[in-house]
Coordinates of N, CA and C in Angstrom, one line a residue:
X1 N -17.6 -3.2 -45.4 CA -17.8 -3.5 -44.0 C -16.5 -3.3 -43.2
X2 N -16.4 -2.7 -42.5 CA -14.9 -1.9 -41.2 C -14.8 -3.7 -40.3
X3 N -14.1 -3.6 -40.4 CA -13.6 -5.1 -39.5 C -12.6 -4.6 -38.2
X4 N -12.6 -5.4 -37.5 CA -11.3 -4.9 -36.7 C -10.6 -5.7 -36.0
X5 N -9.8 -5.7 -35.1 CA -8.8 -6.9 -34.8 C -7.9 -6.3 -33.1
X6 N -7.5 -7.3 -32.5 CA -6.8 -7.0 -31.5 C -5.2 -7.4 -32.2
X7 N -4.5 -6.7 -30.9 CA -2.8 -6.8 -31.0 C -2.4 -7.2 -29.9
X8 N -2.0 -7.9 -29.4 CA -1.5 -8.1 -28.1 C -0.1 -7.3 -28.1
X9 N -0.2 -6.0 -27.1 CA 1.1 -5.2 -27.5 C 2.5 -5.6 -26.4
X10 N 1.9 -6.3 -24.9 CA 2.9 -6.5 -24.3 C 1.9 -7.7 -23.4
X11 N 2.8 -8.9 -22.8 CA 2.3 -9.9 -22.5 C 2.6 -11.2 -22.9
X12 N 2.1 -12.6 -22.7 CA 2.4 -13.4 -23.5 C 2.1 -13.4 -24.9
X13 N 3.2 -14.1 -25.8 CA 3.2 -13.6 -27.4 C 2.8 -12.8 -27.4
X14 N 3.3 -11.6 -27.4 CA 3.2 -10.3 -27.4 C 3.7 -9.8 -29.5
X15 N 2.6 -9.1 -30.1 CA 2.9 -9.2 -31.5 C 1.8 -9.8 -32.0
X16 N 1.2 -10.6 -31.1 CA -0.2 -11.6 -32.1 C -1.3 -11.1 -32.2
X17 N -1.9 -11.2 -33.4 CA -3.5 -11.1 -33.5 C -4.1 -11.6 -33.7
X18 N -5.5 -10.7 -33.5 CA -6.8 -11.8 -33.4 C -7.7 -11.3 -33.6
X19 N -7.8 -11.5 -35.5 CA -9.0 -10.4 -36.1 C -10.6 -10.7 -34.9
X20 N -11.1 -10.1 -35.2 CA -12.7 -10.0 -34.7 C -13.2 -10.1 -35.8
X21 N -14.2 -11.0 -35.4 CA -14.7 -12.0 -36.7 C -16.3 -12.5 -36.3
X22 N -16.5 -12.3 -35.2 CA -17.7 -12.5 -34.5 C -17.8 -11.7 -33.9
X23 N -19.7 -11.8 -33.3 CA -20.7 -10.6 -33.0 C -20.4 -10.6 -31.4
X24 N -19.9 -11.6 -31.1 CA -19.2 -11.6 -29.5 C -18.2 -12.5 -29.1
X25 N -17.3 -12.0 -29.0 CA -15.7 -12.5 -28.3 C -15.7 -12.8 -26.7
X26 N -15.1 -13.4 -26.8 CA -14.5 -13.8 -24.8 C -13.2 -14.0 -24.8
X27 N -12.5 -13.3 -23.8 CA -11.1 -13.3 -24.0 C -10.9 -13.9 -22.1
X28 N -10.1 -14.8 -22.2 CA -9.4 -14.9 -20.9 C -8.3 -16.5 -20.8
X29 N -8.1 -16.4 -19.8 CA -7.0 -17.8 -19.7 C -7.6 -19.0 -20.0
X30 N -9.1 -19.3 -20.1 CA -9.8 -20.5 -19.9 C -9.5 -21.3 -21.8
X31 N -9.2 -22.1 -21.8 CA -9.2 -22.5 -23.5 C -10.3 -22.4 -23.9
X32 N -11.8 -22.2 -23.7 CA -13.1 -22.1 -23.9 C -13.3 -20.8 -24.8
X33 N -12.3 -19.5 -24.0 CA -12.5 -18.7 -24.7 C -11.8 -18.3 -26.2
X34 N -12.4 -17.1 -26.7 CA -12.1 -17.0 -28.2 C -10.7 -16.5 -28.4
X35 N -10.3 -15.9 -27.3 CA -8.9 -15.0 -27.4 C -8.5 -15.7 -26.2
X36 N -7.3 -16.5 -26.0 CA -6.9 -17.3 -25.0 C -5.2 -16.2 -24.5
X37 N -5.4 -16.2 -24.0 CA -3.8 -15.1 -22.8 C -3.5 -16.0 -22.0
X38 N -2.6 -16.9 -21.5 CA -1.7 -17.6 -20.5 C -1.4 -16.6 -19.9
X39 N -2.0 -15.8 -19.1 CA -1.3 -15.2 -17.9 C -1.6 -15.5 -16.2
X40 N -0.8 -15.2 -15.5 CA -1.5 -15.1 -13.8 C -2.7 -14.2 -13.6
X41 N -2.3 -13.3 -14.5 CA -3.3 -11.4 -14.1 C -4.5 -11.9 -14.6
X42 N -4.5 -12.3 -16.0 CA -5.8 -13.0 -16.2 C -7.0 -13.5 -15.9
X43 N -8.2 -13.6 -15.6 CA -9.0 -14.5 -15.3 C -8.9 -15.4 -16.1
X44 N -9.8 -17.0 -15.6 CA -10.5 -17.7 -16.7 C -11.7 -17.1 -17.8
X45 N -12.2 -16.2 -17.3 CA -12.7 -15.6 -18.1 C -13.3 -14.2 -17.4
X46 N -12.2 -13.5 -18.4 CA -12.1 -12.0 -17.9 C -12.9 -10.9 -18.3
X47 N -13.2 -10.7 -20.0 CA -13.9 -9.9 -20.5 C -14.8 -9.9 -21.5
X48 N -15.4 -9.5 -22.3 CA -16.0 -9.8 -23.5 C -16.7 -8.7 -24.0
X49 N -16.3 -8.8 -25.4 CA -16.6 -7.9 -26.7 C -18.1 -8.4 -27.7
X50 N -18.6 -7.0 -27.7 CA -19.2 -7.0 -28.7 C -19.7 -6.4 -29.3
X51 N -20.7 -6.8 -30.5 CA -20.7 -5.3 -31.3 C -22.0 -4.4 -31.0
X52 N -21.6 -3.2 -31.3 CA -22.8 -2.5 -30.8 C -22.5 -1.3 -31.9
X53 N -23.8 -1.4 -32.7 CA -23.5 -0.2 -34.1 C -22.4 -0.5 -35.3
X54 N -21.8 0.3 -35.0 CA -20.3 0.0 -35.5 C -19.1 -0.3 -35.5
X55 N -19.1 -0.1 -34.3 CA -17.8 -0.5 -33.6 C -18.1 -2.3 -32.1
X56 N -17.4 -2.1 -31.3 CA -17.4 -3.3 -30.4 C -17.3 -2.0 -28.7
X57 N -18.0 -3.1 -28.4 CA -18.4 -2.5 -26.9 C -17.5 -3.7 -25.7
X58 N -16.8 -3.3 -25.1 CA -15.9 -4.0 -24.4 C -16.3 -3.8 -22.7
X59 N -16.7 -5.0 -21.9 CA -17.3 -5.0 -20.9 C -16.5 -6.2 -19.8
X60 N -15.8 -6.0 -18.2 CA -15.2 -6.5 -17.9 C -16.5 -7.7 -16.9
X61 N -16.2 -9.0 -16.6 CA -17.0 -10.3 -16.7 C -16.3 -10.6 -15.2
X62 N -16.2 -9.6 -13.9 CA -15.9 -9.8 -12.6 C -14.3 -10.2 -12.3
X63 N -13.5 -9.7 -13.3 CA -12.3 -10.4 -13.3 C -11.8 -9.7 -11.8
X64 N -10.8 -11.0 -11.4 CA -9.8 -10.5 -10.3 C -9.0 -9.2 -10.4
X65 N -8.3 -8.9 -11.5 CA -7.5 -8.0 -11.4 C -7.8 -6.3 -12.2
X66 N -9.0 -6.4 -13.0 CA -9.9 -5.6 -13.8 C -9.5 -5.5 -14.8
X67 N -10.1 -4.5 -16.3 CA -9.8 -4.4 -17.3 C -10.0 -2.7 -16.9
X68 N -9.0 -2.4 -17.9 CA -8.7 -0.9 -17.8 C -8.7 -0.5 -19.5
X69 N -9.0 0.6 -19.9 CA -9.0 1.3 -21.4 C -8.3 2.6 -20.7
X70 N -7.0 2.8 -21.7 CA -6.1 4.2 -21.6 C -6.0 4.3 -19.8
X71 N -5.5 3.2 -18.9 CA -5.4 3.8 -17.8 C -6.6 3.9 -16.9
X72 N -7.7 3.7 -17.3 CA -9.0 3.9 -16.6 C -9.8 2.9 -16.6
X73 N -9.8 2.4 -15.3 CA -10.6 1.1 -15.1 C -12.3 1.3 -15.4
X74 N -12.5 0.4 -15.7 CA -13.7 0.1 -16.7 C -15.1 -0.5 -15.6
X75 N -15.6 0.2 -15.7 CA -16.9 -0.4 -14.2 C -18.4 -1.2 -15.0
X76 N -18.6 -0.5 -16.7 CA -19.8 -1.2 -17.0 C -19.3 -1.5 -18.5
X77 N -20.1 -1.2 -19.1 CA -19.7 -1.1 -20.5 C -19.3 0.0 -21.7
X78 N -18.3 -0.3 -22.1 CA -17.1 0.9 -22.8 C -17.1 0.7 -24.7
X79 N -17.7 1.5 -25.2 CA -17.5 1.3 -26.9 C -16.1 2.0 -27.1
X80 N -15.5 0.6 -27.7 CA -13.9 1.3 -27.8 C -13.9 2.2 -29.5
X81 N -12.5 2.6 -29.4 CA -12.3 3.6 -31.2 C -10.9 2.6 -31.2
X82 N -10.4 3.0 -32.6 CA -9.4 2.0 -32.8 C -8.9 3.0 -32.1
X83 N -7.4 2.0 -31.9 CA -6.2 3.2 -31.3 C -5.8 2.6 -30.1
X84 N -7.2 2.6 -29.5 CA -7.4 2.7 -28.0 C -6.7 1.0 -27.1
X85 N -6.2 1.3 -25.7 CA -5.5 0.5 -25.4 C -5.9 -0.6 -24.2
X86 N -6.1 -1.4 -24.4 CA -6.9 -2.4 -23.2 C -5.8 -2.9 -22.4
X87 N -6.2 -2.8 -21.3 CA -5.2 -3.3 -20.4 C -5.5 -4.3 -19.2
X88 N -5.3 -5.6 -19.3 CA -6.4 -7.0 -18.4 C -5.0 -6.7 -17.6
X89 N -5.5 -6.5 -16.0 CA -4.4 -6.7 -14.7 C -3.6 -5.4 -14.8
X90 N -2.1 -5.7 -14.9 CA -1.7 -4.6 -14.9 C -0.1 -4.8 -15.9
X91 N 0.3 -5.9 -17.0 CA 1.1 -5.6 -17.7 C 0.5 -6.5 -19.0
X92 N -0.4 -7.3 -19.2 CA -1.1 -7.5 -20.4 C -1.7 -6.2 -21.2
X93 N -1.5 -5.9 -22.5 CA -2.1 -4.8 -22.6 C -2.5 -5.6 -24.4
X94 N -3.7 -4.7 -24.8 CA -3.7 -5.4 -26.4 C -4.6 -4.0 -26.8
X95 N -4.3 -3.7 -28.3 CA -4.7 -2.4 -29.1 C -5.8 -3.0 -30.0
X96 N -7.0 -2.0 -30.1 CA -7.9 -2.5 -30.6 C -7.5 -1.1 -31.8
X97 N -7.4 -2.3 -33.1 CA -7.1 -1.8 -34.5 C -8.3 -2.0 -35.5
X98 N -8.5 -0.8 -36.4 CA -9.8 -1.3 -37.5 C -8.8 -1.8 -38.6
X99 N -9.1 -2.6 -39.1 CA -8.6 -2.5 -40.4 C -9.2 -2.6 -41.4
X100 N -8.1 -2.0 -42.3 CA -8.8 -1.0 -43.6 C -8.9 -2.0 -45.3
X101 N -9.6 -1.8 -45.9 CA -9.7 -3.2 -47.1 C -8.1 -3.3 -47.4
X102 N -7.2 -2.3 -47.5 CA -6.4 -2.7 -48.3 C -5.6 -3.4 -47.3
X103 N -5.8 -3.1 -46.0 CA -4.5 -4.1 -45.0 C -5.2 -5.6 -45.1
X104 N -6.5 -5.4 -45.3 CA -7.4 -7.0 -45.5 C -6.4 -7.6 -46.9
X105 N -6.0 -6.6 -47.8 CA -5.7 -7.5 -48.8 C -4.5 -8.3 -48.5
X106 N -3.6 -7.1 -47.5 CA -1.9 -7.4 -47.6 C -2.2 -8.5 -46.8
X107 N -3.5 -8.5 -45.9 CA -3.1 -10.0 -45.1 C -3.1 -10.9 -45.6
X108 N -4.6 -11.0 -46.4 CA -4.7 -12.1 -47.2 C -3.7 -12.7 -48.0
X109 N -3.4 -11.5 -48.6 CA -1.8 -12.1 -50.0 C -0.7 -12.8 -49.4
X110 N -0.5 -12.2 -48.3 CA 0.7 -13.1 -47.2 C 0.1 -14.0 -47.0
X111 N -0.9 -14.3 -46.4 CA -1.5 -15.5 -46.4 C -1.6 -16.5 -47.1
X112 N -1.4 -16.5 -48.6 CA -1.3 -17.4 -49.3 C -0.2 -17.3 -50.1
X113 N 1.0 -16.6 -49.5 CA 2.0 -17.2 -49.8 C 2.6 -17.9 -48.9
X114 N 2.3 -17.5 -47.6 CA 3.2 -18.4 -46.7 C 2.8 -18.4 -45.5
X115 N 2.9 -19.4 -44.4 CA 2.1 -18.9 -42.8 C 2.7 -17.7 -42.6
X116 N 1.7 -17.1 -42.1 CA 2.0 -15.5 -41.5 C 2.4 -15.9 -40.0
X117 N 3.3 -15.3 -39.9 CA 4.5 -14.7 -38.6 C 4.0 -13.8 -38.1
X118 N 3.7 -13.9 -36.8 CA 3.8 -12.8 -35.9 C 4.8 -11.9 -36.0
X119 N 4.0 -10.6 -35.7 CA 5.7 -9.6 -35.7 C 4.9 -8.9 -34.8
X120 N 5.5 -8.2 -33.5 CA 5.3 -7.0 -32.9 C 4.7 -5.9 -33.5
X121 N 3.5 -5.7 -33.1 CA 2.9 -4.5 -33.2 C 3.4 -3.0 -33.0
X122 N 3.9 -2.0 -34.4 CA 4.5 -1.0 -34.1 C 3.9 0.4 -34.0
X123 N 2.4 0.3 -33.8 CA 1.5 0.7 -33.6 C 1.7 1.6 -32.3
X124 N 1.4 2.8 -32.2 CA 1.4 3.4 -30.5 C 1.2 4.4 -30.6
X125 N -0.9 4.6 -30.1 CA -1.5 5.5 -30.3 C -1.4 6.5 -29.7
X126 N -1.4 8.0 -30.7 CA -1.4 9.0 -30.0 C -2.1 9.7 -28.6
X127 N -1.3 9.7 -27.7 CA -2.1 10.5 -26.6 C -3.3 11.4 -26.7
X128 N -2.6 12.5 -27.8 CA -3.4 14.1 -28.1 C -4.8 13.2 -29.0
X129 N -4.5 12.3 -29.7 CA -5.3 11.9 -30.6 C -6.4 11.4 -30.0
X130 N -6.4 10.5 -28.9 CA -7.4 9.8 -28.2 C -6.8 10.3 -26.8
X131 N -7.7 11.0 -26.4 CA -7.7 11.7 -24.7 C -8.0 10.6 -24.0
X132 N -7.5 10.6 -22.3 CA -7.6 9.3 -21.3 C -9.4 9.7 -21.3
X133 N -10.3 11.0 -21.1 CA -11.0 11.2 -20.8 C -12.4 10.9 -21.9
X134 N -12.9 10.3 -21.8 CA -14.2 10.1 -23.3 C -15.5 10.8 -22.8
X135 N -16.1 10.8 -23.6 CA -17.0 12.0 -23.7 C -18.1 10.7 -23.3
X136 N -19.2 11.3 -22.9 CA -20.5 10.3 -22.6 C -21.0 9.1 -23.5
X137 N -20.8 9.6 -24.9 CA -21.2 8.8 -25.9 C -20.5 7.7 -26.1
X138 N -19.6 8.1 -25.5 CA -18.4 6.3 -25.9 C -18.7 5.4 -24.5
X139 N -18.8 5.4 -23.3 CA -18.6 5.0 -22.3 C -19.0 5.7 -21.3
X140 N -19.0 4.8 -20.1 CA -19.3 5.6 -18.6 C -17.2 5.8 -18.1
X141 N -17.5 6.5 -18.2 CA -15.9 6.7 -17.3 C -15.4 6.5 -16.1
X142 N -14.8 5.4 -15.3 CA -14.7 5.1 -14.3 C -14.4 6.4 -13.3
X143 N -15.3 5.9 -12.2 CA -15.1 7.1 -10.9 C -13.9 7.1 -10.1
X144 N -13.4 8.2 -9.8 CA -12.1 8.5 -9.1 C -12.0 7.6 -7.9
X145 N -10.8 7.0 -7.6 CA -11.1 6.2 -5.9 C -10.4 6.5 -5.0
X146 N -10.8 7.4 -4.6 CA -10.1 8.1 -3.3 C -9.0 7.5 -2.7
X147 N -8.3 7.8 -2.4 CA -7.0 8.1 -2.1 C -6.6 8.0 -0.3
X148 N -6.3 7.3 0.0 CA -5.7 7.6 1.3 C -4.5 9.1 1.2
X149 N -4.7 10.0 2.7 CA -3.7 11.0 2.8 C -2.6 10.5 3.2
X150 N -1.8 11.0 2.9 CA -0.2 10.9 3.0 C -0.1 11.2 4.3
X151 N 0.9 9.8 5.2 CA 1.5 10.4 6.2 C 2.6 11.0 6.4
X152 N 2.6 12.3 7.1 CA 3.9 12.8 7.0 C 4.8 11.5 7.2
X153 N 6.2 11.7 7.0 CA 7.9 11.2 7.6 C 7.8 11.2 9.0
X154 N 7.5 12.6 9.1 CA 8.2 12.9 10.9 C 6.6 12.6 12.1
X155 N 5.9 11.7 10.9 CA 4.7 10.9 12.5 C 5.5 11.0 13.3
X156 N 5.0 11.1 14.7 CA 5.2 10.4 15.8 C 7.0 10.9 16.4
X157 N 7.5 11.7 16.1 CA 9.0 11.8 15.9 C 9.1 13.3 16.4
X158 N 10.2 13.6 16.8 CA 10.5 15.4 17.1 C 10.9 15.8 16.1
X159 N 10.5 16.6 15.4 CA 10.5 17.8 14.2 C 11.9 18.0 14.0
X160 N 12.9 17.6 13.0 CA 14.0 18.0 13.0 C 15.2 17.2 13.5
X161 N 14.3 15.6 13.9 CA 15.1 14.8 14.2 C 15.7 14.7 15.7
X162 N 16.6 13.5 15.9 CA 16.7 13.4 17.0 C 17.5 14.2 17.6
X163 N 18.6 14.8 16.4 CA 19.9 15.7 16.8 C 19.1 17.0 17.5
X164 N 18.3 17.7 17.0 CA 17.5 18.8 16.8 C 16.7 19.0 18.6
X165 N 16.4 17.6 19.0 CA 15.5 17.1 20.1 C 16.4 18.0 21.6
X166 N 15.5 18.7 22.7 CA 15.8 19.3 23.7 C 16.6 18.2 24.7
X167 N 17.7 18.1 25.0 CA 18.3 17.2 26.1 C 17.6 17.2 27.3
X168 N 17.3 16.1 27.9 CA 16.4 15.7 28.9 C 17.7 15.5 30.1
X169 N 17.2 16.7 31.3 CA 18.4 17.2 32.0 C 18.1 16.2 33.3
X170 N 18.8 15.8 34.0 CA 18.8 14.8 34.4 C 18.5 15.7 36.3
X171 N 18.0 15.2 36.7 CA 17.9 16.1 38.3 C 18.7 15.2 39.3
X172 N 19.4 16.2 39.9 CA 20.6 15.6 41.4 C 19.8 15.5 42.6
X173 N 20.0 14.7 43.2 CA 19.4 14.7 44.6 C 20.2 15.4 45.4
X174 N 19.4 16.3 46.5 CA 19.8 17.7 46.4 C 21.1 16.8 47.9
X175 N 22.6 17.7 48.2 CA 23.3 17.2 48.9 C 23.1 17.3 50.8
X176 N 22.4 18.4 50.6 CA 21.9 18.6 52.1 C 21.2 17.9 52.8
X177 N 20.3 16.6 52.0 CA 19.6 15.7 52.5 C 20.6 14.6 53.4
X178 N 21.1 14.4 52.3 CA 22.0 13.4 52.6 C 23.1 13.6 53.5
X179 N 23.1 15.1 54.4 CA 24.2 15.3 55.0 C 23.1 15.4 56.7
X180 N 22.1 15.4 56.1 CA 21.1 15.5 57.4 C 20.6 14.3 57.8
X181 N 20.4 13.2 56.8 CA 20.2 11.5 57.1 C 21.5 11.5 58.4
X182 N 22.8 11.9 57.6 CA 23.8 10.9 58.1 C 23.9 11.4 59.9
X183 N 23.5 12.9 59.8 CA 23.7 13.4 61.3 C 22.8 12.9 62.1
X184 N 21.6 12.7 61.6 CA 20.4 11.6 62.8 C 21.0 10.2 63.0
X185 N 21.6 9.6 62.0 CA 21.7 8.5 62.0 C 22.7 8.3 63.2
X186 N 23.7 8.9 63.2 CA 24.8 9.6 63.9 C 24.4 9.4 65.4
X187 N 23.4 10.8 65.4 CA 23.0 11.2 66.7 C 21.9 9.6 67.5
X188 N 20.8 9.1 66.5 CA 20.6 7.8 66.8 C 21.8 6.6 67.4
X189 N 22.7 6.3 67.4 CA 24.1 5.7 67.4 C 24.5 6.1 68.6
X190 N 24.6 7.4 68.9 CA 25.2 8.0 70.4 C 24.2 7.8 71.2
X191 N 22.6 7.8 71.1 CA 22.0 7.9 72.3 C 22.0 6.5 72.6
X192 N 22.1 5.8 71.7 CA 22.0 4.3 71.8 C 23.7 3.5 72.6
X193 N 24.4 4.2 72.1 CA 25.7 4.0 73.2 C 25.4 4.2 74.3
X194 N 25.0 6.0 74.5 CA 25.1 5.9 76.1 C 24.4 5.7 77.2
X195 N 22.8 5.1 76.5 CA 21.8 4.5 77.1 C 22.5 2.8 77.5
X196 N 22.9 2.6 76.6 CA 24.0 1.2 76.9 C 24.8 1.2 78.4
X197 N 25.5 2.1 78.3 CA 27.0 2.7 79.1 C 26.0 2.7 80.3
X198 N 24.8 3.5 80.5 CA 24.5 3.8 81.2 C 23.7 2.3 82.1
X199 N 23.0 1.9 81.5 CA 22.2 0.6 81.9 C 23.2 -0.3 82.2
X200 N 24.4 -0.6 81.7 CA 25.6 -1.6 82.1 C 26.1 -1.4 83.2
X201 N 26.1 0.0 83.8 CA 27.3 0.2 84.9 C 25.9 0.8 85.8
X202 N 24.6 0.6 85.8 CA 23.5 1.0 87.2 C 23.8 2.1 87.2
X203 N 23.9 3.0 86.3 CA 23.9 4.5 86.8 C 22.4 5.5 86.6
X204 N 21.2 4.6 86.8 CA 20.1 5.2 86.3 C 19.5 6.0 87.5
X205 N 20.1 5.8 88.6 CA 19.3 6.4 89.8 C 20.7 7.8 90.1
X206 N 21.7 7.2 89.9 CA 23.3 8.7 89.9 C 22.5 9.5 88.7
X207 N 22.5 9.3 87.8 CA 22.5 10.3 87.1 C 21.1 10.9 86.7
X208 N 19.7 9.7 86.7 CA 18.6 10.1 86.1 C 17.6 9.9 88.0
X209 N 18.1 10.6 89.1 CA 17.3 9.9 90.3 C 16.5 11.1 89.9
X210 N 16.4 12.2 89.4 CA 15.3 13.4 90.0 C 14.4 13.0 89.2
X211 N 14.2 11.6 88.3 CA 13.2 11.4 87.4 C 12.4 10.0 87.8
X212 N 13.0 9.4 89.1 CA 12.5 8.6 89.5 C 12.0 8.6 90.9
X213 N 12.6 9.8 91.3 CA 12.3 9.8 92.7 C 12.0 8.8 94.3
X214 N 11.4 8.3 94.1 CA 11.5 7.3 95.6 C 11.9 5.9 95.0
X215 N 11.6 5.8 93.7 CA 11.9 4.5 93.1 C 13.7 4.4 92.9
X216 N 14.4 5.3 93.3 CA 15.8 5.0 93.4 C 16.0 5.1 95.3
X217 N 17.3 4.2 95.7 CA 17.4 4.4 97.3 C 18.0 5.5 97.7

């Protein structure tokens, strides 16, 4: 009978296992479950295993942060191969390993000579060997999730920076205005003097009589 077992490869106790031993497992932070993980990334109860055929079919249970196989988040349900690498959140990761009668034996014999010790898993499955991509029969393959486009750097900015940018020339007010204010203002000033001069000393009938005619004596 093919048995098989998880590793926790990075995570809390990182190195431990947890043969599979039953027809359905539940892994998550909650102590209820069969594989317990202390993490934040974690759910209380994140995923669960079981078997289907020959192998275990690995199905994620609404967790907050998802379960992912080789990098590829996982949408329904996934029949893993040994090798292959589960990943709850985004730095818990655990390797689902078969193991073979004779590793059943070395366990066992350690086993009864002394508690067995965790030791880090030196295990680290080939790329070429198990592709990110699975063929239909293993799994539905999670669908691509689009992508926001990249904003350029130079949004909103002048191409080339500010050095690069056309000088904004500044316009004079032209001089001839101001030389034509000052002469009215001028000439305003003088008629207003000599309409003064003139009104102060009665000279409106000497000098302006042909405009008033009988109305001066």
């Amino acid at each position: 009978m093919t048995t098989y077992r998880l590793v926790i490869r990075s995570g809390p106790s990182a190195g431990k296992t947890f043969p599979l031993e039953k027809a359905e497992v539940f892994i998550g932070r909650d102590l209820s479950n069969d594989i317990v993980i202390n993490d934040p990334e974690v759910s209380r109860r994140h995923a669960r295993l079981f078997v289907q055929g020959p192998s275990y079919v690995i199905e994620d249970l609404g967790s907050t942060n998802g379960t992912s196989v080789h990098g590829e988040r996982i949408l329904g349900s996934y029949i893993l191969r040994p090798g292959e690498v589960i990943t709850l959140g985004e730095h818990v990761s655990l390797v689902f390993e078969q193991v073979s009668p004779e590793m059943e034996a070395t366990i066992a014999s350690a086993g009864m000579r002394s508690a067995p010790t965790a030791q880090p898993s030196s295990y680290v499955p080939s790329q070429a060997a198990y592709p990110v991509e699975m063929p239909p029969a293993y799994g539905r393959p999670a669908e691509p999730v689009a992508q926001p486009a990249p904003v350029p750097s130079y949004a909103g900015q002048v191409p080339g920076g500010p050095e690069m940018a056309a000088p904004v020339e500044r316009k004079k007010f032209p001089v001839w205005i101001i030389i034509v204010l000052l002469a009215i203002l001028m000439l305003i000033c003088a008629c207003g003097v000599f309409l003064w001069y003139v009104d102060s000393n009665l000279l409106w009938c000497d000098w302006f009589g042909f405009l008033f005619g009988s109305a001066c004596p």
